[in-house]
mmCIF file of C-alpha atoms in Angstrom:
data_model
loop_
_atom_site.group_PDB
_atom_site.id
_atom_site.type_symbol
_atom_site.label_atom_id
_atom_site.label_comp_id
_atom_site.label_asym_id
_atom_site.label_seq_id
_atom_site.Cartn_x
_atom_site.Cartn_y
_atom_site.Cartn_z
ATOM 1 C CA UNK A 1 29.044 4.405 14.498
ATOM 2 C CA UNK A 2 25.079 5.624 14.615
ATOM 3 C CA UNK A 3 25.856 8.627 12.471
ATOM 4 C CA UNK A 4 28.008 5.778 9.752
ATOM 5 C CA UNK A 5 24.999 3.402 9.886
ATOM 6 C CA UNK A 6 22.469 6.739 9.178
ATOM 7 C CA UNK A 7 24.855 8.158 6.214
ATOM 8 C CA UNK A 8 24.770 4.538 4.757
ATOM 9 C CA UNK A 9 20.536 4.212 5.311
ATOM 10 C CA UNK A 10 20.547 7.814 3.645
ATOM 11 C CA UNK A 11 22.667 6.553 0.732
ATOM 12 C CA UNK A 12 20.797 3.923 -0.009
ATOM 13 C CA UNK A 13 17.780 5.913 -0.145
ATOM 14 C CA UNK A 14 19.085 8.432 -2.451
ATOM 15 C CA UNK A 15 20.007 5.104 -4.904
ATOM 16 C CA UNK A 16 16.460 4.200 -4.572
ATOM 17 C CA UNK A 17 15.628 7.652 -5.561
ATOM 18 C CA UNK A 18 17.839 7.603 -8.761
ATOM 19 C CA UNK A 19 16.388 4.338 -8.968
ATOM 20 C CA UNK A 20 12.741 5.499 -9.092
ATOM 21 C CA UNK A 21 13.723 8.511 -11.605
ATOM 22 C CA UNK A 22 15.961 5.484 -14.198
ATOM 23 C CA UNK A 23 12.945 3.435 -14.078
ATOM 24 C CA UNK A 24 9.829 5.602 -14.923
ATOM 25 C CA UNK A 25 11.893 6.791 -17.821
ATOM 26 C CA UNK A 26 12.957 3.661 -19.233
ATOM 27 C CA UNK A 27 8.778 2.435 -18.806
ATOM 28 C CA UNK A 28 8.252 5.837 -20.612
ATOM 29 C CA UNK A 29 10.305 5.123 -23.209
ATOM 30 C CA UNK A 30 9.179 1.444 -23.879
ATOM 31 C CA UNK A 31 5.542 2.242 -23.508
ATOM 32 C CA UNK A 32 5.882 5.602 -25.606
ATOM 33 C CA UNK A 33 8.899 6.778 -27.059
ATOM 34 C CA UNK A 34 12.525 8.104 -26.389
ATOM 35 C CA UNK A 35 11.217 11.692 -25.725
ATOM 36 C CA UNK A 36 8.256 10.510 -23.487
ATOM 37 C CA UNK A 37 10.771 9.007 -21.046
ATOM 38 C CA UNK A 38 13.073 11.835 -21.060
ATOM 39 C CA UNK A 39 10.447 14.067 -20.165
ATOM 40 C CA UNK A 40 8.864 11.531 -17.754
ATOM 41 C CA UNK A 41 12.584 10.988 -15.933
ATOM 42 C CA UNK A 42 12.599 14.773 -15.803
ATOM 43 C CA UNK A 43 9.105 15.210 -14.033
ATOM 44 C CA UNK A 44 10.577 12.697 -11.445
ATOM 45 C CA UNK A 45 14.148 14.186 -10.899
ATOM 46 C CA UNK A 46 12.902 17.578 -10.218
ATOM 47 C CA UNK A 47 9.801 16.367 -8.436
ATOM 48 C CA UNK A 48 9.658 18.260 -5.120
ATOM 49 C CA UNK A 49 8.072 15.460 -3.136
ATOM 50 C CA UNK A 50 10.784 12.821 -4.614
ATOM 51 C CA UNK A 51 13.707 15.158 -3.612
ATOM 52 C CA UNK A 52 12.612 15.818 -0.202
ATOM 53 C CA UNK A 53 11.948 12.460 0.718
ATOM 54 C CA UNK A 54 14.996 10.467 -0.884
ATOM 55 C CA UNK A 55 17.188 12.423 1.771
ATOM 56 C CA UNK A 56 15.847 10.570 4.773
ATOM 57 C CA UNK A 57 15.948 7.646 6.071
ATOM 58 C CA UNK A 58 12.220 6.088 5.332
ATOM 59 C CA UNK A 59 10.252 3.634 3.276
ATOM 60 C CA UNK A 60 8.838 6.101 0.916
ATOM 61 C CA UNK A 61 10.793 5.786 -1.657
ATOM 62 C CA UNK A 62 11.401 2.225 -2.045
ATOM 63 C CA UNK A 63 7.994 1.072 -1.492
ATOM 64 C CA UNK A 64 7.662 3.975 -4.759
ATOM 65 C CA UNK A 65 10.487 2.362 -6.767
ATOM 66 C CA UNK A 66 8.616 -1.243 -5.780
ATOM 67 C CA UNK A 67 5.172 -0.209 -7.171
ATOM 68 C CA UNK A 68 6.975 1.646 -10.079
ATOM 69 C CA UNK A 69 8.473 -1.844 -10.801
ATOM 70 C CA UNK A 70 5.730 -4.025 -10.637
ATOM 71 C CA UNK A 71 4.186 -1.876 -13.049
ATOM 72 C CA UNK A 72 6.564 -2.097 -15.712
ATOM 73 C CA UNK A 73 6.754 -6.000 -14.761
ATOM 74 C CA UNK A 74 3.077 -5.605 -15.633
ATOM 75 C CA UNK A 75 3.709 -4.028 -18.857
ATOM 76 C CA UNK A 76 6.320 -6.632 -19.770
ATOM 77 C CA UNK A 77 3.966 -9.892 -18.605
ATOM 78 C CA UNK A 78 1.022 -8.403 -20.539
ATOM 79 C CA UNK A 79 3.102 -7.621 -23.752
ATOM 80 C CA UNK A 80 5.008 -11.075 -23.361
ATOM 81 C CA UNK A 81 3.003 -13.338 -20.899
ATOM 82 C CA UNK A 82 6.201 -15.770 -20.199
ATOM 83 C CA UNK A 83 6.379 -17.546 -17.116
ATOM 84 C CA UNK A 84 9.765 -15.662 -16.324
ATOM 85 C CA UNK A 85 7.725 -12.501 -16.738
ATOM 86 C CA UNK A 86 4.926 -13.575 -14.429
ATOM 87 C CA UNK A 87 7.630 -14.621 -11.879
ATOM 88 C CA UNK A 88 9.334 -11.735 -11.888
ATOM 89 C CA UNK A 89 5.972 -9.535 -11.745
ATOM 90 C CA UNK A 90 5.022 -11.478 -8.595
ATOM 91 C CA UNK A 91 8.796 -11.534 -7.054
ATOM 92 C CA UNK A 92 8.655 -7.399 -7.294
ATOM 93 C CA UNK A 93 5.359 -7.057 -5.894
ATOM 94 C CA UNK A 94 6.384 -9.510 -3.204
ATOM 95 C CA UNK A 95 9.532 -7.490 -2.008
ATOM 96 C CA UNK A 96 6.957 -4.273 -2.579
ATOM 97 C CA UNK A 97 5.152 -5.745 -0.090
ATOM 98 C CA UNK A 98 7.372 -6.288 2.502
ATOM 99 C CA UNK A 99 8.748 -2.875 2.295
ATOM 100 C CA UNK A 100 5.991 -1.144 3.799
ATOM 101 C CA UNK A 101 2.676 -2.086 4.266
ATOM 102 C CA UNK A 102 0.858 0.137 1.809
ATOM 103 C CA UNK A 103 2.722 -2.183 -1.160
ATOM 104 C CA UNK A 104 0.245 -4.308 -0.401
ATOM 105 C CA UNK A 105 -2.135 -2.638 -2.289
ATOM 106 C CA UNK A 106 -0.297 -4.551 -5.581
ATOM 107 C CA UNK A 107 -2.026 -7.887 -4.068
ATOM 108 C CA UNK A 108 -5.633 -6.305 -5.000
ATOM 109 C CA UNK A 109 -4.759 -3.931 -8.156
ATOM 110 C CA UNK A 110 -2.265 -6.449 -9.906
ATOM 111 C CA UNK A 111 -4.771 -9.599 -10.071
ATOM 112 C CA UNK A 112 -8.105 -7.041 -10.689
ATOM 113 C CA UNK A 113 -5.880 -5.290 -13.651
ATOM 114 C CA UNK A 114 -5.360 -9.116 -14.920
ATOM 115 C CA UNK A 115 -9.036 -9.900 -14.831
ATOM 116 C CA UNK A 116 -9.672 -6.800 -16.717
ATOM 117 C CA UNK A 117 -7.505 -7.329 -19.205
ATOM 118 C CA UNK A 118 -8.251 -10.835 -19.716
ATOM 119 C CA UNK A 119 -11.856 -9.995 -20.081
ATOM 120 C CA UNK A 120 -11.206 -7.737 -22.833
ATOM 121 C CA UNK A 121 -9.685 -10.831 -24.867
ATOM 122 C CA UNK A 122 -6.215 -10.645 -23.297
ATOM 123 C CA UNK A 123 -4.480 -14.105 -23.107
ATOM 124 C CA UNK A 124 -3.050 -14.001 -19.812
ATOM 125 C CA UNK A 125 -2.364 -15.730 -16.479
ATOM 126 C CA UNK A 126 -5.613 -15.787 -14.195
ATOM 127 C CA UNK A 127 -6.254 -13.772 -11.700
ATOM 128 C CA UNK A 128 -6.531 -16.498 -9.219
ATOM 129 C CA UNK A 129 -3.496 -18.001 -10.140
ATOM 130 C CA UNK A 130 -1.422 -14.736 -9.351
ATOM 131 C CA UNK A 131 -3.059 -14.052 -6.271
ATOM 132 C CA UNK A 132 -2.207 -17.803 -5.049
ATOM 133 C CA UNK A 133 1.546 -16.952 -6.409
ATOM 134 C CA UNK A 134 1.415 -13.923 -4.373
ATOM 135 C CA UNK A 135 0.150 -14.411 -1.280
ATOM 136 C CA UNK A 136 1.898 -17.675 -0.621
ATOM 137 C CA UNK A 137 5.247 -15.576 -1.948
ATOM 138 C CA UNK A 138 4.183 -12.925 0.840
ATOM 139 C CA UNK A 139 3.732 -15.786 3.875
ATOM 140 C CA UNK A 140 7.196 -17.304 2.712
ATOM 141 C CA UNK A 141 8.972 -14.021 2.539
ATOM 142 C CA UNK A 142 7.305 -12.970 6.217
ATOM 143 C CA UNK A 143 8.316 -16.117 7.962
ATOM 144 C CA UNK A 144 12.206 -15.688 6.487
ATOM 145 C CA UNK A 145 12.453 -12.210 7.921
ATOM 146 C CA UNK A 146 10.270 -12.575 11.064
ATOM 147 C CA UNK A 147 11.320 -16.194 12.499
ATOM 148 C CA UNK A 148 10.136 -15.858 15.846
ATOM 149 C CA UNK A 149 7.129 -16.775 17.207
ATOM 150 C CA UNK A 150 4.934 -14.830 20.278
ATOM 151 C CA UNK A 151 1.351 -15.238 22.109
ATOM 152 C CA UNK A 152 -0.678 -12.063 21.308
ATOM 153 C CA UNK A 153 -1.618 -12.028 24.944
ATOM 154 C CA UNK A 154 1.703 -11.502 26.436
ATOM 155 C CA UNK A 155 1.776 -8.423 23.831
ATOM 156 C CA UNK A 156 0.836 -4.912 26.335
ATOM 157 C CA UNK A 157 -0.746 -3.731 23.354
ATOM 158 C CA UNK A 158 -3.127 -6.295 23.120
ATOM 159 C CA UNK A 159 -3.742 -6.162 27.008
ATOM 160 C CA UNK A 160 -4.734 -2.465 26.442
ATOM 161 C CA UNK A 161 -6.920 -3.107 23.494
ATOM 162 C CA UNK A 162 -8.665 -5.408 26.140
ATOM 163 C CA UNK A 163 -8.788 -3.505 28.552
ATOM 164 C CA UNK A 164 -10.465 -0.861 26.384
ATOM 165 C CA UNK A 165 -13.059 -3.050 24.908
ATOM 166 C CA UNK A 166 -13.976 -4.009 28.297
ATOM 167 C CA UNK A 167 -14.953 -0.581 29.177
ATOM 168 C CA UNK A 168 -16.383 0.257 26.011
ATOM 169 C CA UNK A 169 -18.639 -2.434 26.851
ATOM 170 C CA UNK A 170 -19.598 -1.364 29.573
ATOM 171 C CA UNK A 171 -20.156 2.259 28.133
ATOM 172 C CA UNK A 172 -22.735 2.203 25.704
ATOM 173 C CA UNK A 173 -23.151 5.969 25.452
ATOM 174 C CA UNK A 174 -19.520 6.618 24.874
ATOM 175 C CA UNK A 175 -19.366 3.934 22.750
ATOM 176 C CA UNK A 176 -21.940 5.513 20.323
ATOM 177 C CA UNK A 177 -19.582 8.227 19.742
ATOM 178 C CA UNK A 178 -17.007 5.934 18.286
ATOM 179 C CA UNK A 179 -17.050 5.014 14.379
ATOM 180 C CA UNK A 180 -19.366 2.294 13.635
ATOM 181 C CA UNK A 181 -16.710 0.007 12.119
ATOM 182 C CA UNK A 182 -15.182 0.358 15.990
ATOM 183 C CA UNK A 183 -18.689 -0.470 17.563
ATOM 184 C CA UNK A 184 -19.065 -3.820 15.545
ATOM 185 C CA UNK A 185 -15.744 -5.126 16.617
ATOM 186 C CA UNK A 186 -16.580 -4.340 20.275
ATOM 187 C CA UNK A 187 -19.889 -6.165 19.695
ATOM 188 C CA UNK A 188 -17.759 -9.154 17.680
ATOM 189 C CA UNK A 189 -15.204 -9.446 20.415
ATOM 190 C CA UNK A 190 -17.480 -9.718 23.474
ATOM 191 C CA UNK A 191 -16.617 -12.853 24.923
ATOM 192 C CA UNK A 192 -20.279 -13.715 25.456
ATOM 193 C CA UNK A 193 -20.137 -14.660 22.089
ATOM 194 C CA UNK A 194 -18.792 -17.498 19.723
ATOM 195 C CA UNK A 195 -16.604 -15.109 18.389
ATOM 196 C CA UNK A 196 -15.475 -13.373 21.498
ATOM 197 C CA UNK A 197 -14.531 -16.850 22.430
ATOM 198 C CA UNK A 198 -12.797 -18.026 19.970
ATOM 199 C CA UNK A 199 -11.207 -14.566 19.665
ATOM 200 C CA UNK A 200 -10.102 -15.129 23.253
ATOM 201 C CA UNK A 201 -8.526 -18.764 22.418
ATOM 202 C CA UNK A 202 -6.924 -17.495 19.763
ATOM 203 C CA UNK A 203 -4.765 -14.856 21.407
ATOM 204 C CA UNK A 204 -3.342 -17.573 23.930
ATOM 205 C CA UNK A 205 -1.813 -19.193 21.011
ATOM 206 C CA UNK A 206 1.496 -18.508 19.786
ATOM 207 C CA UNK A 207 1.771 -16.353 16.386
ATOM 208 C CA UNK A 208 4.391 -16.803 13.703
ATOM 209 C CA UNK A 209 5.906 -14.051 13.104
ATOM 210 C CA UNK A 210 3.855 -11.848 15.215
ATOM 211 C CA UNK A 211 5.409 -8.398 14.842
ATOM 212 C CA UNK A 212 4.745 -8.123 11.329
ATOM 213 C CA UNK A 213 1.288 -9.562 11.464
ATOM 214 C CA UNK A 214 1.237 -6.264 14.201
ATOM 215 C CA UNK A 215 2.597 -4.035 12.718
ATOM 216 C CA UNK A 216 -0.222 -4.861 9.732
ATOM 217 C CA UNK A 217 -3.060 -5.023 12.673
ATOM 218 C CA UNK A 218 -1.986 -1.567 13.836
ATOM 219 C CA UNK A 219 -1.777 0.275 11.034
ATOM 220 C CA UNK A 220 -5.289 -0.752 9.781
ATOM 221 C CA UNK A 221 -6.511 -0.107 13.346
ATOM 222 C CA UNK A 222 -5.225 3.491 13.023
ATOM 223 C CA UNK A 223 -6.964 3.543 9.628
ATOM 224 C CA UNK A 224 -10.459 2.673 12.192
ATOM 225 C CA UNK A 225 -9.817 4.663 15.311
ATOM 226 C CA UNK A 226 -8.061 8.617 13.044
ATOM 227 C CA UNK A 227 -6.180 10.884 14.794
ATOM 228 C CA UNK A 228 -6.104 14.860 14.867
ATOM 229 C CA UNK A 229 -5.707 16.112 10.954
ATOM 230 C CA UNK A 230 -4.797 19.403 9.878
ATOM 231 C CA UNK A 231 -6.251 20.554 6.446
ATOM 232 C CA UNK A 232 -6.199 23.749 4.602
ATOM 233 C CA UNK A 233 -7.103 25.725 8.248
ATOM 234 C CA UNK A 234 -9.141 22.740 9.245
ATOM 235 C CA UNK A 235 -8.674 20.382 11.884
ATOM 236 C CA UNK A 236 -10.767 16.934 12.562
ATOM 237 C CA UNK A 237 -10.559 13.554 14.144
ATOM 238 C CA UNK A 238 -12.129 11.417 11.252
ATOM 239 C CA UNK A 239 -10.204 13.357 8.594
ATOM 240 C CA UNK A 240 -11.861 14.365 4.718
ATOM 241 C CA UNK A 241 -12.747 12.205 1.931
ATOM 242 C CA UNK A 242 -11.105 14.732 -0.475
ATOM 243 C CA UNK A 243 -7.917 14.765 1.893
ATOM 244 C CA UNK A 244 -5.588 12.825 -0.307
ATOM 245 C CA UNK A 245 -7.091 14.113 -3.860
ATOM 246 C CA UNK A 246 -6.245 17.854 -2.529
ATOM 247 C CA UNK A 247 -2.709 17.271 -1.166
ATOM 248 C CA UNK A 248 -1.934 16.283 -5.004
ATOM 249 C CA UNK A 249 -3.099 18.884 -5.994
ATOM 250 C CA UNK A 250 -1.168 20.703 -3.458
ATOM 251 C CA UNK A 251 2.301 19.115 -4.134
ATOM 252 C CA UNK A 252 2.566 18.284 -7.039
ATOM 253 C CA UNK A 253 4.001 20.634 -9.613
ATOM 254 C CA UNK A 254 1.965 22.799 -11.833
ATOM 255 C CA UNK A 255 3.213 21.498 -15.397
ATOM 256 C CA UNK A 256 2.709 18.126 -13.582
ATOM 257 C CA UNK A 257 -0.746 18.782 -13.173
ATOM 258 C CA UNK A 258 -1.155 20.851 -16.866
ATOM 259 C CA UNK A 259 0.366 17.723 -18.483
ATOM 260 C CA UNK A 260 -1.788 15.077 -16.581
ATOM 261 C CA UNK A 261 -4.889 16.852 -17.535
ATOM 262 C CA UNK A 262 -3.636 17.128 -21.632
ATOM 263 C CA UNK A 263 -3.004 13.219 -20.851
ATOM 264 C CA UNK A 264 -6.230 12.397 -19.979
ATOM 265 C CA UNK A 265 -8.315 14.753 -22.814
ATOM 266 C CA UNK A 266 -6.007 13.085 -25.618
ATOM 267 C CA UNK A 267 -6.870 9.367 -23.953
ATOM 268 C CA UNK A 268 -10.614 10.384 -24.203
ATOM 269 C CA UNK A 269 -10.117 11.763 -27.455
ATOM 270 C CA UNK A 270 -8.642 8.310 -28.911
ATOM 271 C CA UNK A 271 -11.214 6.083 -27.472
ATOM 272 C CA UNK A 272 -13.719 8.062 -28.942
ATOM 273 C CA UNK A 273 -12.550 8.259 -31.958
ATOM 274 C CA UNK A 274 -11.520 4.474 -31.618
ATOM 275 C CA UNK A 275 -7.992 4.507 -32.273
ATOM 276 C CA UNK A 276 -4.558 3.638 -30.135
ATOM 277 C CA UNK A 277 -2.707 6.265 -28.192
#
């Protein structure tokens, strides 16, 4: 039975895959033409990173095909601003969301694209209004799939977190060797404080649903407290700034990368000479 339920996860992986590679050429082809989403679908479907990870059973993929899809939602609500457009832009982004945390990066760049747009003379929805759509989409959606409730305090996590700030606290040299974003919340949660109090009252109450709001906590609080990183014969705690921009480089193909860099040159070339792409 575990190895049916893994072959069906993998399957429906591998859809999203093909599902990833169908939509970025159909957005090529309506942004651009026939050819440009050909060659787009191609760069997908023989995209190292894509083939490796639409084998296994994660959220990679999905949350990919999600942000993929909200983009050409985008392209559709700006082209057509219908309220069935906006809907469906915010229903995507939604789902995206709730796939893995890092969709939730469409909650800041879909309403700041908006505003951008709209001040360059765009007539579209504002910004605030699809951020209200959004986030109260994104609470609805998390209380259908998490209905439980749970005190943070009964959580061991939590007790450990505790625990830790106590002795931070009661460090102040080893605390000075932690990240500074790390040292404020030590100094916010002290419960000598207003907010160390009402931090305190707070995690005696019970949470709706808790594990994903935890899930959310803990992943930013890895963001805070690093781990060991490995980088071209490097290792560090903190990590690099240029981390992420280098492991593009790194993996992703070289005509990729050669076609990228004609993309941008001819973009700069038509706004300078003032004319569409």
């Amino acid at each position: 039975k575990a190895q049916s339920l893994l072959l069906l996860g993998r399957i429906m992986n591998l859809l999203a895959g093909a599902g990833l590679v169908l939509t970025i050429g159909v957005l090529g082809e309506k942004l651009f033409s026939p050819r440009a989403g050909l060659l787009a679908a191609a760069l997908a479907a023989f995209d190292p990173t894509i083939i490796a990870h639409s084998r296994y059973l994660t959220t990679d993929v999905p949350v990919t095909l999600g942000i993929t899809l909200s983009v050409a939602c985008l392209a559709a609500a700006v082209h057509r601003p219908t309220k069935r457009n906006y809907i469906l832009l915010m229903l995507v982004s939604i789902a995206t969301g709730l796939v893995k945390y890092s969709g939730l990066m469409l909650f800041f760049t879909l309403p700041l694209t908006l505003w951008f747009l709209a001040r360059r003379g765009r007539k579209l929805w504002s910004s605030q209004r699809v951020v209200v759509g959004l986030l109260v989409g994104l609470l609805v959606g998390v209380a259908l799939l998490y209905p439980h409730f749970k005190r943070p305090l009964d959580d061991t996590r939590v007790q450990e977190l505790l625990r830790l700030r106590t002795e931070l606290a009661q460090q102040p040299g080893t605390l000075a060797t932690y990240p500074p974003l790390i040292r404020r919340a030590v100094a916010v949660a002290d419960p000598a404080t207003k907010t160390g109090r009402a931090l305190e009252r707070v995690l005696t109450l019970p949470t709706p649903a808790y594990w994903y709001w935890r899930g959310l906590f803990a992943v930013s609080s890895h963001t805070l407290w690093g781990q060991r990183s490995y980088l071209l014969g490097q290792t560090s705690e903190t990590g690099w700034r240029w981390y992420f921009p280098a492991a593009f480089i790194v993996k992703t193909p070289l005509p990729t990368l050669v076609l990228l860099v004609r993309a941008f040159a001819a973009v700069i070339r038509c706004r300078r000479e003032r004319r569409p792409l």
